[in-house]
JSON list of C-alpha atoms in Angstrom, two decimals:
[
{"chain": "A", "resi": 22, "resn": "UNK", "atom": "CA", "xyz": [0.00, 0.00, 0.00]},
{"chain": "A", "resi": 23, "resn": "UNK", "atom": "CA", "xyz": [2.98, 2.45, 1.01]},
{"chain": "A", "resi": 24, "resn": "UNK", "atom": "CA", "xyz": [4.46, 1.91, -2.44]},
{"chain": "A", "resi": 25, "resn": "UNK", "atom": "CA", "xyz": [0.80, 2.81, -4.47]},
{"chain": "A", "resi": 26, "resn": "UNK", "atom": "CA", "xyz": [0.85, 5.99, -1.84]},
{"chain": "A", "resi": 27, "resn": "UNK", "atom": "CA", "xyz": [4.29, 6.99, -3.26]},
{"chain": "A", "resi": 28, "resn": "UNK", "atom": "CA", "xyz": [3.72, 6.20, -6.64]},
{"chain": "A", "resi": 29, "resn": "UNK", "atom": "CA", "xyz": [1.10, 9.26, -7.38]},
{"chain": "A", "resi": 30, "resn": "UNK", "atom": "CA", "xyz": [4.39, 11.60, -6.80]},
{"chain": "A", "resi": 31, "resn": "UNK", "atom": "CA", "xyz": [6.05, 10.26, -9.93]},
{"chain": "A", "resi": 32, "resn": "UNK", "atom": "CA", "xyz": [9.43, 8.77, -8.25]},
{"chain": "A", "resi": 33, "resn": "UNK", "atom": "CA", "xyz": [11.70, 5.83, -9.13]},
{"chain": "A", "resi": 34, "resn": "UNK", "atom": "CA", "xyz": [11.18, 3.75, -6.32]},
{"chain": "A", "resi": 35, "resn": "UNK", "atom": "CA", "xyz": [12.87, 0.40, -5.18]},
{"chain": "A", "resi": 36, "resn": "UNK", "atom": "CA", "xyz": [10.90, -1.31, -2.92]},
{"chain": "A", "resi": 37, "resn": "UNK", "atom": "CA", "xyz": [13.84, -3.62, -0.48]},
{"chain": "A", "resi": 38, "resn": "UNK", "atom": "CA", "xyz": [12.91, -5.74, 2.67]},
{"chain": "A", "resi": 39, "resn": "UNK", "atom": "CA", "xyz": [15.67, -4.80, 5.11]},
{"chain": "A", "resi": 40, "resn": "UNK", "atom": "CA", "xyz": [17.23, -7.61, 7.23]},
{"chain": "A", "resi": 41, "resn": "UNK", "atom": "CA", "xyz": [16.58, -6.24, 10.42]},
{"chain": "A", "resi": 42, "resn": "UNK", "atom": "CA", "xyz": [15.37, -8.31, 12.73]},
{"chain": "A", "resi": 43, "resn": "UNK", "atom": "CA", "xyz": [12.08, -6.15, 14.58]},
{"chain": "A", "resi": 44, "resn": "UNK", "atom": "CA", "xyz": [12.13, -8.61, 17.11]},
{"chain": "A", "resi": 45, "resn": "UNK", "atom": "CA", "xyz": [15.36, -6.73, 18.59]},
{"chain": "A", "resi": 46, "resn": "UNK", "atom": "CA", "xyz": [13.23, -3.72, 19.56]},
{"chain": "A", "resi": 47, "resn": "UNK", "atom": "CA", "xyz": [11.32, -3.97, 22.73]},
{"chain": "A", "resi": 48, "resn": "UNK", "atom": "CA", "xyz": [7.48, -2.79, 23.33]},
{"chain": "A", "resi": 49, "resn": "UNK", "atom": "CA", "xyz": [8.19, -0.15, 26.30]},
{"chain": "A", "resi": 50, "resn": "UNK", "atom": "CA", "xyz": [3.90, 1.07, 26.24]},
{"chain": "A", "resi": 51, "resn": "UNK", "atom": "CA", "xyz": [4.17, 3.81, 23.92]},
{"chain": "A", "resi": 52, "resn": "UNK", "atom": "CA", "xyz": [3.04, 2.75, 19.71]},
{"chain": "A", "resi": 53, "resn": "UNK", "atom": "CA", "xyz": [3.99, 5.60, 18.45]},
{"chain": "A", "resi": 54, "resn": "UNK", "atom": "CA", "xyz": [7.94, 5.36, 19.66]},
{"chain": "A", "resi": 55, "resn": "UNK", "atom": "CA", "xyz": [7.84, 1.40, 19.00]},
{"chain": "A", "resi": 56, "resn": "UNK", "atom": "CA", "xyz": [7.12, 2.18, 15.31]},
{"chain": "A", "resi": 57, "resn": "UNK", "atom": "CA", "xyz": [9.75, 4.92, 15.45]},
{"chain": "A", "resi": 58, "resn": "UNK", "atom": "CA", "xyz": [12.53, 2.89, 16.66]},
{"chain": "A", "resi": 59, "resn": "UNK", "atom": "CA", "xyz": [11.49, 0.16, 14.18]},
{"chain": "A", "resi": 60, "resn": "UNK", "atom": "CA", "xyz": [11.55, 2.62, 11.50]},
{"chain": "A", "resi": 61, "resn": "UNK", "atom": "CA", "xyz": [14.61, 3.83, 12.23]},
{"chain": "A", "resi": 62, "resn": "UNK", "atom": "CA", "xyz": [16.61, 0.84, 12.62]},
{"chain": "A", "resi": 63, "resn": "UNK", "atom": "CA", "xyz": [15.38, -0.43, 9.23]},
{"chain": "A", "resi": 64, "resn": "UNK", "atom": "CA", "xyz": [16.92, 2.08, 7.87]},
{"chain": "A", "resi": 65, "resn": "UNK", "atom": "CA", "xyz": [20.25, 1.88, 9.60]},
{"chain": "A", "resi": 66, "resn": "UNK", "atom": "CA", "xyz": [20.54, -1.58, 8.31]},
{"chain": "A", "resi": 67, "resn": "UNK", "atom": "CA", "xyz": [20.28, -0.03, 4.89]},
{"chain": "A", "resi": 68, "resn": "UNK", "atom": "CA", "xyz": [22.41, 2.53, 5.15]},
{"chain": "A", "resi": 69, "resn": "UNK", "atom": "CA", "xyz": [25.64, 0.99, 4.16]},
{"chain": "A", "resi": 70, "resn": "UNK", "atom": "CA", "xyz": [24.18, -0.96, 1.17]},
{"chain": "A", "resi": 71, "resn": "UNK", "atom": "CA", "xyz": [22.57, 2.48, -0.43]},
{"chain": "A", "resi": 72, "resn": "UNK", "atom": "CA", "xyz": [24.95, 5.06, 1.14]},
{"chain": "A", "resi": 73, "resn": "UNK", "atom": "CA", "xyz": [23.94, 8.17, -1.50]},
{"chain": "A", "resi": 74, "resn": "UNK", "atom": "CA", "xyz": [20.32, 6.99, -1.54]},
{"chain": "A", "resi": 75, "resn": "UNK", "atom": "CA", "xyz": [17.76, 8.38, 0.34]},
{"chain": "A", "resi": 76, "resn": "UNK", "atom": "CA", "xyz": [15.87, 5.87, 2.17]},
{"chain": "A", "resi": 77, "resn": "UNK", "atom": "CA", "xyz": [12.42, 5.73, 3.53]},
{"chain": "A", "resi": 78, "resn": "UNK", "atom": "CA", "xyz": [11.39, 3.41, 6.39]},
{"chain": "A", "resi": 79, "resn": "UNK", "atom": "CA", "xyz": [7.87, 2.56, 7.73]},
{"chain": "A", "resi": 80, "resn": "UNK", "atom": "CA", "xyz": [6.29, 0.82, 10.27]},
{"chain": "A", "resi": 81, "resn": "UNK", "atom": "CA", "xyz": [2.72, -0.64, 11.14]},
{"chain": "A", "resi": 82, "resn": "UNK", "atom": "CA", "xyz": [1.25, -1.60, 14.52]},
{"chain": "A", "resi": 83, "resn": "UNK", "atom": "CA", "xyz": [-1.97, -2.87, 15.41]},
{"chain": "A", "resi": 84, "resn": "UNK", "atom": "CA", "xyz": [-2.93, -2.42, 19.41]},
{"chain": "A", "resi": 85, "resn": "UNK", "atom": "CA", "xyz": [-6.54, -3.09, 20.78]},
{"chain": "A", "resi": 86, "resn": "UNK", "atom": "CA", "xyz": [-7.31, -2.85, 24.19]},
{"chain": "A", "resi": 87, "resn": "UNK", "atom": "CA", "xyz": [-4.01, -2.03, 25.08]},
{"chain": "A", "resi": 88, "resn": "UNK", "atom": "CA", "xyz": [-2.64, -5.16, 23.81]},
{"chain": "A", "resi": 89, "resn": "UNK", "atom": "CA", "xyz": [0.13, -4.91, 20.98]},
{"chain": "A", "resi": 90, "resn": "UNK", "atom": "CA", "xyz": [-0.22, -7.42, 18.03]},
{"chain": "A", "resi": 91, "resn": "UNK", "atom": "CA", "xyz": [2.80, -7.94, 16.33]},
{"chain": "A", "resi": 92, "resn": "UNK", "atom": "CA", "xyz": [3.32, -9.68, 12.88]},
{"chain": "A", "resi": 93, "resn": "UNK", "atom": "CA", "xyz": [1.88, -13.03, 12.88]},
{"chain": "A", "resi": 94, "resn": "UNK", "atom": "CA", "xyz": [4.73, -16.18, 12.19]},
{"chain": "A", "resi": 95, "resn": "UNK", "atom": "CA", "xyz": [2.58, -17.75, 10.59]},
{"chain": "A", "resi": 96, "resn": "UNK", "atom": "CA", "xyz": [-1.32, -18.56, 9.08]},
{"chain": "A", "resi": 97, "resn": "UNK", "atom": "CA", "xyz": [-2.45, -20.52, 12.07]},
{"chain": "A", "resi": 98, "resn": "UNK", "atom": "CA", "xyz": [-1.06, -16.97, 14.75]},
{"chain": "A", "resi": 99, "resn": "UNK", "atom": "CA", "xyz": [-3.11, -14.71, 12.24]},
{"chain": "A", "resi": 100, "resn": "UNK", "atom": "CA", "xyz": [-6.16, -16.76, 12.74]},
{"chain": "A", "resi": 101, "resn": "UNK", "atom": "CA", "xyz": [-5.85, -17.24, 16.49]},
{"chain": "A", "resi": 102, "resn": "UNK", "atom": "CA", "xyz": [-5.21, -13.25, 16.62]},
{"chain": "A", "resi": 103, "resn": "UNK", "atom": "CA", "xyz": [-8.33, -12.51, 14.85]},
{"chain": "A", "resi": 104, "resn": "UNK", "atom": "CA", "xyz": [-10.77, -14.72, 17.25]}
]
């Protein structure tokens, strides 16, 4: 969806999974500097491998009832999330 977004402003854009692992970051109560941090260390794991290339870094988290729900590991974790 973030790549359709950025695609109405007319620029070249590589789309790249970075290798961080999100797992490293830990949920201290506050979404909004989770995502941050996340965000941030994506692109710091980038940063060597496109050094003269500005990079853009998102992140995504879903919290209901104060519970954080993090990426699923698999199809059966999605399901039991949703019930």
């Amino acid at each position: 969806r973030r790549k359709e977004i950025l695609s109405f402003f007319s620029l070249d854009i590589e789309q790249i999974s970075p290798s961080f692992d999100e797992s490293k970051i830990p949920f201290l109560g506050d979404p909004a500097v989770y995502v941050q941090e996340i965000a941030k260390h994506k692109a710091l794991s980038l940063r060597a491998q496109y050094p003269n290339t500005p990079i853009l870094t998102a992140d995504t988290v879903v919290i209901q009832a104060g519970k954080l729900f993090l990426k699923p590991a698999d199809e059966e974790e999605a399901k039991a999330m949703l019930q």
